PDB file of C-alpha atoms and ligand atoms in Angstrom:
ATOM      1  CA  UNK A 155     -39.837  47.517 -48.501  1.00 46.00           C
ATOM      2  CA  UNK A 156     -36.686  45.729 -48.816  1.00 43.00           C
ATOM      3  CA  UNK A 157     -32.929  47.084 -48.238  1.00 50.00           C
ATOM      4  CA  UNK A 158     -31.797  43.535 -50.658  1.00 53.00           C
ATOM      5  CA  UNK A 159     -30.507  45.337 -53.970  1.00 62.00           C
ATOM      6  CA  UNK A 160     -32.177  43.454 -57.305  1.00 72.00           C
ATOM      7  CA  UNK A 161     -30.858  39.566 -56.880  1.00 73.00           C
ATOM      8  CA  UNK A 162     -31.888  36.635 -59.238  1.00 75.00           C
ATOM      9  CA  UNK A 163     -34.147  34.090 -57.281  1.00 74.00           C
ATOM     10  CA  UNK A 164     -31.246  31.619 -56.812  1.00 72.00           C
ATOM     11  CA  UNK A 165     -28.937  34.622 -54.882  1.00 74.00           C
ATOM     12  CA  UNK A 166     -32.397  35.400 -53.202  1.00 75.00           C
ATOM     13  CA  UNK A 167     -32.452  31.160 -52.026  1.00 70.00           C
ATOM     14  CA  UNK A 168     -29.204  30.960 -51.185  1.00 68.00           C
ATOM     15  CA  UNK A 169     -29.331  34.169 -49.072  1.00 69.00           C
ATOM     16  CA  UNK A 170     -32.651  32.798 -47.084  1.00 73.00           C
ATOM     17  CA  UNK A 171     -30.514  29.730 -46.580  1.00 67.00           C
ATOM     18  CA  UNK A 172     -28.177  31.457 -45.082  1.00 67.00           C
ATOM     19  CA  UNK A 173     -30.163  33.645 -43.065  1.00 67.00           C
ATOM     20  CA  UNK A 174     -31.975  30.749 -41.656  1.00 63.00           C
ATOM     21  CA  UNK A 175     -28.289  29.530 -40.832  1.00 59.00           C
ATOM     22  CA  UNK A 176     -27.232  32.172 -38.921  1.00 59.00           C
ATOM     23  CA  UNK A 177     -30.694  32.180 -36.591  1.00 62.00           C
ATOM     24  CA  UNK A 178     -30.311  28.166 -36.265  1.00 63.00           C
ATOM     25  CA  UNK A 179     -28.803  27.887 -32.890  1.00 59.00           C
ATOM     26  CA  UNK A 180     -25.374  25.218 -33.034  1.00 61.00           C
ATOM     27  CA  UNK A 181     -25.877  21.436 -31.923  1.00 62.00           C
ATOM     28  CA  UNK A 182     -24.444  21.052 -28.608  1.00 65.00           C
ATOM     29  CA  UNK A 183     -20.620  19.505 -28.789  1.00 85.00           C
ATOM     30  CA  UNK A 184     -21.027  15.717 -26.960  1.00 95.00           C
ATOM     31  CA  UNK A 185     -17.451  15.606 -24.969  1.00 96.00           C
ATOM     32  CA  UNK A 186     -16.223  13.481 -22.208  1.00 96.00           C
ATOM     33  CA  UNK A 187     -15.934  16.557 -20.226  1.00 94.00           C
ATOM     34  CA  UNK A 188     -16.927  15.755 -16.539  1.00 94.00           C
ATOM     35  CA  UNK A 189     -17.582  11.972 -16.861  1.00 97.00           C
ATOM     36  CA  UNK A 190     -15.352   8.816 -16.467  1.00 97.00           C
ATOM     37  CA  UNK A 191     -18.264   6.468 -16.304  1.00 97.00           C
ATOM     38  CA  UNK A 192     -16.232   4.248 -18.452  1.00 97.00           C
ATOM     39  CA  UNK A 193     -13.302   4.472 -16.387  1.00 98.00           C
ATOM     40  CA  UNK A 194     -14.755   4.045 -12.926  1.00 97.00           C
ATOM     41  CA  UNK A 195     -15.585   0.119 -12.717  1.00 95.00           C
ATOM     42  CA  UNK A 196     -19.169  -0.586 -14.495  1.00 94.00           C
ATOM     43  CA  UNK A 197     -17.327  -1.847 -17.732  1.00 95.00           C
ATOM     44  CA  UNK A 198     -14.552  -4.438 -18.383  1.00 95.00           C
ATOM     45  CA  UNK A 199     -11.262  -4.401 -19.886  1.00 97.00           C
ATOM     46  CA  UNK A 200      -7.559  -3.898 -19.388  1.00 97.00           C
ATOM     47  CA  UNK A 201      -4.951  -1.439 -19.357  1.00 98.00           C
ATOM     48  CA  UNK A 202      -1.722  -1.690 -19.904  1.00 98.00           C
ATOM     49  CA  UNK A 203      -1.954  -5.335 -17.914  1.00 97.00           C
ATOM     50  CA  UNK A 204      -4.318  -3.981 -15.090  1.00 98.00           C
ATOM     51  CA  UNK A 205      -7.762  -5.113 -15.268  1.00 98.00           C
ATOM     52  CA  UNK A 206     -10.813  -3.144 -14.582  1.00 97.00           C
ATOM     53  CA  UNK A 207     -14.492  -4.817 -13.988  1.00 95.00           C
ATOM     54  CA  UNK A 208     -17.341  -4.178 -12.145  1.00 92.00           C
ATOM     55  CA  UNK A 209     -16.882  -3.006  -9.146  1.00 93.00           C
ATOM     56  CA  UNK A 210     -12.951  -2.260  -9.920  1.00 97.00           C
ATOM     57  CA  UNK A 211     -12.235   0.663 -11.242  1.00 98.00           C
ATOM     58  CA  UNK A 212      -9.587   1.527 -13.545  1.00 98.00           C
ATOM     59  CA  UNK A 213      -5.736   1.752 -11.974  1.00 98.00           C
ATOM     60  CA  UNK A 214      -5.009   4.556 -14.040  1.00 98.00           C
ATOM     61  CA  UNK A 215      -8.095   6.589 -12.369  1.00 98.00           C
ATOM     62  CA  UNK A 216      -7.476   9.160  -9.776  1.00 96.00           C
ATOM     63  CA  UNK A 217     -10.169  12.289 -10.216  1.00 91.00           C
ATOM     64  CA  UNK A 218      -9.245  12.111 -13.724  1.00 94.00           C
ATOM     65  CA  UNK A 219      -7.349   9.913 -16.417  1.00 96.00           C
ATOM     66  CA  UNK A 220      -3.443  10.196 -14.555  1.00 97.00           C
ATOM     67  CA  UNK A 221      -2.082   8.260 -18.105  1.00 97.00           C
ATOM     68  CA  UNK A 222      -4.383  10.331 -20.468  1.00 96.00           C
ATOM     69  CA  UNK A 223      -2.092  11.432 -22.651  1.00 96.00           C
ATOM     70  CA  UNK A 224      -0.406   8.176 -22.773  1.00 97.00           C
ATOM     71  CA  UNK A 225      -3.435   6.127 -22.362  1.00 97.00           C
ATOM     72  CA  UNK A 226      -3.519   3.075 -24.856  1.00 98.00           C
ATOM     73  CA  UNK A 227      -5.659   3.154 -28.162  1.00 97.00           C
ATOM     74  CA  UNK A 228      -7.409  -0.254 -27.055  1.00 96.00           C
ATOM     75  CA  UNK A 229      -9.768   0.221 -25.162  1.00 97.00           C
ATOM     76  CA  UNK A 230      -9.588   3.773 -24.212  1.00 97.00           C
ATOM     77  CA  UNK A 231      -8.814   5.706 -27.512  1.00 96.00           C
ATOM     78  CA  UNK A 232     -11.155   3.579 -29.866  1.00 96.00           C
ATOM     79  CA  UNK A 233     -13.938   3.532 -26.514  1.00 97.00           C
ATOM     80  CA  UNK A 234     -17.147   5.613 -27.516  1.00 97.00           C
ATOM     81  CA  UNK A 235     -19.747   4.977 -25.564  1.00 98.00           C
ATOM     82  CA  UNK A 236     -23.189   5.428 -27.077  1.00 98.00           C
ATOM     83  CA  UNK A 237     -24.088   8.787 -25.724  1.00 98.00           C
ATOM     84  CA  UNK A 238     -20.964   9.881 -27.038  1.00 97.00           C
ATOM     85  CA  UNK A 239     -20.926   8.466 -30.616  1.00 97.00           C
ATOM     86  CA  UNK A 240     -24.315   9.062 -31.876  1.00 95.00           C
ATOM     87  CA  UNK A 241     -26.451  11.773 -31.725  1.00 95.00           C
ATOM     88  CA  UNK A 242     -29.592   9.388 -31.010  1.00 95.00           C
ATOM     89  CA  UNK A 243     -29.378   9.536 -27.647  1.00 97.00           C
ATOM     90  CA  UNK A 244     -30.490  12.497 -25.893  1.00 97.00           C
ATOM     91  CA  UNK A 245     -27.790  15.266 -24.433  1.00 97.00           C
ATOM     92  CA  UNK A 246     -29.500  14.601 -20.948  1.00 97.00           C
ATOM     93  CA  UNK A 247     -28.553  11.067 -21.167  1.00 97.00           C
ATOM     94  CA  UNK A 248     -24.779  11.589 -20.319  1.00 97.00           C
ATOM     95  CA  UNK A 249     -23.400   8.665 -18.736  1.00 97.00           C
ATOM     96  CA  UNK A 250     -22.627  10.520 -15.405  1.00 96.00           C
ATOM     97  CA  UNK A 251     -26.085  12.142 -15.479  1.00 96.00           C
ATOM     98  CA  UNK A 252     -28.262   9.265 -15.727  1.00 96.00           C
ATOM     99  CA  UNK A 253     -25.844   6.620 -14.180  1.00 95.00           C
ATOM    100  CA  UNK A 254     -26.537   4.207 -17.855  1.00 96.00           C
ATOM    101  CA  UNK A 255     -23.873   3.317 -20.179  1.00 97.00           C
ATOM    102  CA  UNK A 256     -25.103   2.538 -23.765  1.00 98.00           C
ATOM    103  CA  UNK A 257     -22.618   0.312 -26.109  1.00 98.00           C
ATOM    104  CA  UNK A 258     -22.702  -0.559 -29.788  1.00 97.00           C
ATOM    105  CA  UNK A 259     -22.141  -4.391 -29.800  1.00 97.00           C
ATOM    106  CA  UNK A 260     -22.072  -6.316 -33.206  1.00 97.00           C
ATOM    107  CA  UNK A 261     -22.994 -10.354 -33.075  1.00 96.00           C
ATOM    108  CA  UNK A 262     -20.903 -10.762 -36.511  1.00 95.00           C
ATOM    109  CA  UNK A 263     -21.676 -14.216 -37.065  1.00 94.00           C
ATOM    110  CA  UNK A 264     -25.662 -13.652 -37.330  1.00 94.00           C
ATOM    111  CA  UNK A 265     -25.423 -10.102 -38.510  1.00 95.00           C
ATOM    112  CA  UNK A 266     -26.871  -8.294 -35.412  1.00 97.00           C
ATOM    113  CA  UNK A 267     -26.375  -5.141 -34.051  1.00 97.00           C
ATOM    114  CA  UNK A 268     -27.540  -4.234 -30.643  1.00 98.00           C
ATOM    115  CA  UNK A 269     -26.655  -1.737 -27.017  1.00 98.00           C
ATOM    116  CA  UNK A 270     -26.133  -2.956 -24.504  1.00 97.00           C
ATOM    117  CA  UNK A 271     -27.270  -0.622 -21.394  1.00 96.00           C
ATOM    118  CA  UNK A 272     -24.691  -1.125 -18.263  1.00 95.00           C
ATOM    119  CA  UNK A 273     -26.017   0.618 -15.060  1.00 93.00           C
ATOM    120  CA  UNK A 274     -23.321   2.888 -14.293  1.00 95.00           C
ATOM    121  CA  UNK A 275     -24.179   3.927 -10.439  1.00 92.00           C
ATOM    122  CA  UNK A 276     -25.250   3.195  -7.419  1.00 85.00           C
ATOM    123  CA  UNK A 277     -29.011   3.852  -8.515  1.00 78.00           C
ATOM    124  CA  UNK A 278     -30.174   4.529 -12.551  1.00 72.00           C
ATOM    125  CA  UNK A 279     -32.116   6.642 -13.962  1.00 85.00           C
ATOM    126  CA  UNK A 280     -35.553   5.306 -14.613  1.00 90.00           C
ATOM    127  CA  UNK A 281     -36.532   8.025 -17.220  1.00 95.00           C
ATOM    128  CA  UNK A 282     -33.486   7.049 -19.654  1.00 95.00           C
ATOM    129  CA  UNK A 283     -34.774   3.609 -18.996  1.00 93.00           C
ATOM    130  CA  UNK A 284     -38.007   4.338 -20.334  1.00 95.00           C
ATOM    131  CA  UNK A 285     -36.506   6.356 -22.877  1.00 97.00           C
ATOM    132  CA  UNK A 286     -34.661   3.510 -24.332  1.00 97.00           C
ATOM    133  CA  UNK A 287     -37.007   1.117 -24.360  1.00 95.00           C
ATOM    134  CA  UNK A 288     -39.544   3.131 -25.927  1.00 97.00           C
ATOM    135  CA  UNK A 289     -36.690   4.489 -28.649  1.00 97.00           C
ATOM    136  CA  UNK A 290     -35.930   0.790 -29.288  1.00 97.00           C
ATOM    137  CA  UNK A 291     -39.569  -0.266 -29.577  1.00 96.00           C
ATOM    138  CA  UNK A 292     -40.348   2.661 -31.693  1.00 96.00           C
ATOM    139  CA  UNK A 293     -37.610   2.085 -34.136  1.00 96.00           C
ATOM    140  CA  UNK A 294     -36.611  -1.714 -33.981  1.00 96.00           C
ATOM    141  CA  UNK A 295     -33.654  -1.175 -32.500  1.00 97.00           C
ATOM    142  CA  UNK A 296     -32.259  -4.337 -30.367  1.00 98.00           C
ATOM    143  CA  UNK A 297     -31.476  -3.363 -26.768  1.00 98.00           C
ATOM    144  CA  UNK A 298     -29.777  -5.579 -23.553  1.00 97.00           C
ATOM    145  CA  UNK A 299     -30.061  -4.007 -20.508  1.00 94.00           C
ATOM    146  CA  UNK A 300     -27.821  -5.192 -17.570  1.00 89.00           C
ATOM    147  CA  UNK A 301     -29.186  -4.265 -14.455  1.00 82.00           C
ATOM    148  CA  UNK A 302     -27.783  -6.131 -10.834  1.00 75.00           C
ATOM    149  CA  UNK A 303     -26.859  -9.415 -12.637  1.00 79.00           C
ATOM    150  CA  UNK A 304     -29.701  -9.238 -14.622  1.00 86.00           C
ATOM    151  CA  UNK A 305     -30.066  -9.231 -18.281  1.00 92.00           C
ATOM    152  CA  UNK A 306     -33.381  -8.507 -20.578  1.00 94.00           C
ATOM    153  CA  UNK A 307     -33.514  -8.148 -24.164  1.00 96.00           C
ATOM    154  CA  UNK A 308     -35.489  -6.091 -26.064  1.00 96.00           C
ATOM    155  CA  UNK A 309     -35.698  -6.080 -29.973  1.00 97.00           C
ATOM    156  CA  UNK A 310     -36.200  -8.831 -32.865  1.00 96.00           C
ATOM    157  CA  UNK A 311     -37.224 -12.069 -31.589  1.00 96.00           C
ATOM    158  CA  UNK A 312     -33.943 -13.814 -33.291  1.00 95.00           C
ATOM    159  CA  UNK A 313     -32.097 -10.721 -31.108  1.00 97.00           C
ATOM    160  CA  UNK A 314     -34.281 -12.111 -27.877  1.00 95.00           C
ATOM    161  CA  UNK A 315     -33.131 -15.597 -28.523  1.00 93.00           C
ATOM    162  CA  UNK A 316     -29.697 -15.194 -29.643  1.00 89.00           C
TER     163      UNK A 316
HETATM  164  S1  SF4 B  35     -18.970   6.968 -20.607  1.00 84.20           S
HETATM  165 FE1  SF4 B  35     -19.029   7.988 -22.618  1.00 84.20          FE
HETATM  166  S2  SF4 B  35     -19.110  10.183 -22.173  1.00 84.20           S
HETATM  167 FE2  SF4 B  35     -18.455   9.128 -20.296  1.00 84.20          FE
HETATM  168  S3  SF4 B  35     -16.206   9.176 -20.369  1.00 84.20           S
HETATM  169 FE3  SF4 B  35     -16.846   7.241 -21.280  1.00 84.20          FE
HETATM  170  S4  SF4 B  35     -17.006   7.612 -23.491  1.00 84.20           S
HETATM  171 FE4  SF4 B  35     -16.955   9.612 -22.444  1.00 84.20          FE
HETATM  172  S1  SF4 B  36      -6.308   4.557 -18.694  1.00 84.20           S
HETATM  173 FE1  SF4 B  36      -7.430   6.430 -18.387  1.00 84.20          FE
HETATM  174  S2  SF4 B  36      -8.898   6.513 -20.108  1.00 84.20           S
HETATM  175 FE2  SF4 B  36      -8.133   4.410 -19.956  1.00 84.20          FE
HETATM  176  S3  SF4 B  36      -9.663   3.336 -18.690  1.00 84.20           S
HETATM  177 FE3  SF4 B  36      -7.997   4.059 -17.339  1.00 84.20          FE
HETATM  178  S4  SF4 B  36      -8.678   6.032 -16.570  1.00 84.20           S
HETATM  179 FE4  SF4 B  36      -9.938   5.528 -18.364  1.00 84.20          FE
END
């Protein structure tokens, strides 16, 4: 026994469809939120003539962004980390959770794409490690990890050699 009055079998789809909307619970929104990973000195670039690298963090930087209303579109505005920008990566793999940085990097001239996976604390996370290289082995994806001064590539064999 149904309460549904008489519908055609298209209303009777499109209801179902919604139904099965309503129970589907809603992706998690990625945000910043807690983490300035990008901020605090793993990555390079400049703001607004001060430099940040490795081991420097950025000027602007107290607990939180002190410019961040007026902080500049390059690099902080157009800045997405991986975690952030694609919904590949794994909601567990936050930058300030699993101390790893992932970056979309383009080598325009041969047509590559590839991360590149900065460690982004004092120790990393050796389960998003293996998660990465298994995700980029599973699905061809081109990977450079930068671990203390090291570098290994993982991916295409021109990738390896480029
Ligand atoms: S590392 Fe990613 S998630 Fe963290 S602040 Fe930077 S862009 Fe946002
Ligand atoms: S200006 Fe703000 S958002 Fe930009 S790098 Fe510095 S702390 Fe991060």
């Amino acid at each position: 026994m149904t309460d549904d009055p008489k519908l055609t079998s298209r209303q009777q789809s499109v209801l179902e469809s919604m139904r099965g909307a309503i129970k589907t619970p809603p992706l998690p929104v990625r945000s910043c939120g807690d983490c300035a990973k990008c901020c605090e000195g793993w990555l390079s670039g400049s703001v607004y003539g001060h430099a940040f690298s490795p081991g420097t963090p950025c000027f602007f930087l107290e607990k939180t962004c002190s410019i961040y209303k007026d902080r500049p579109v390059d690099p902080c505005r157009h800045y997405r980390c991986g975690w952030l920008a694609e919904d590949t990566f794994p909601m567990w793999m936050k930058p300030n959770l699993v101390n790893v940085i992932i970056t979309k990097r383009e080598n325009k001239e041969r047509k590559i794409s590839y991360y590149v996976i900065d460690q982004a604390g004092d120790g990393f996370d050796q389960k998003a490690l293996n998660w990465l290289v298994g995700w980029a082995t599973r699905t061809n994806s081109n990977i450079e990890c930068c671990f203390g001064g090291e570098v290994k590539r993982i991916g295409s064999p021109e990738f390896v050699a480029m």
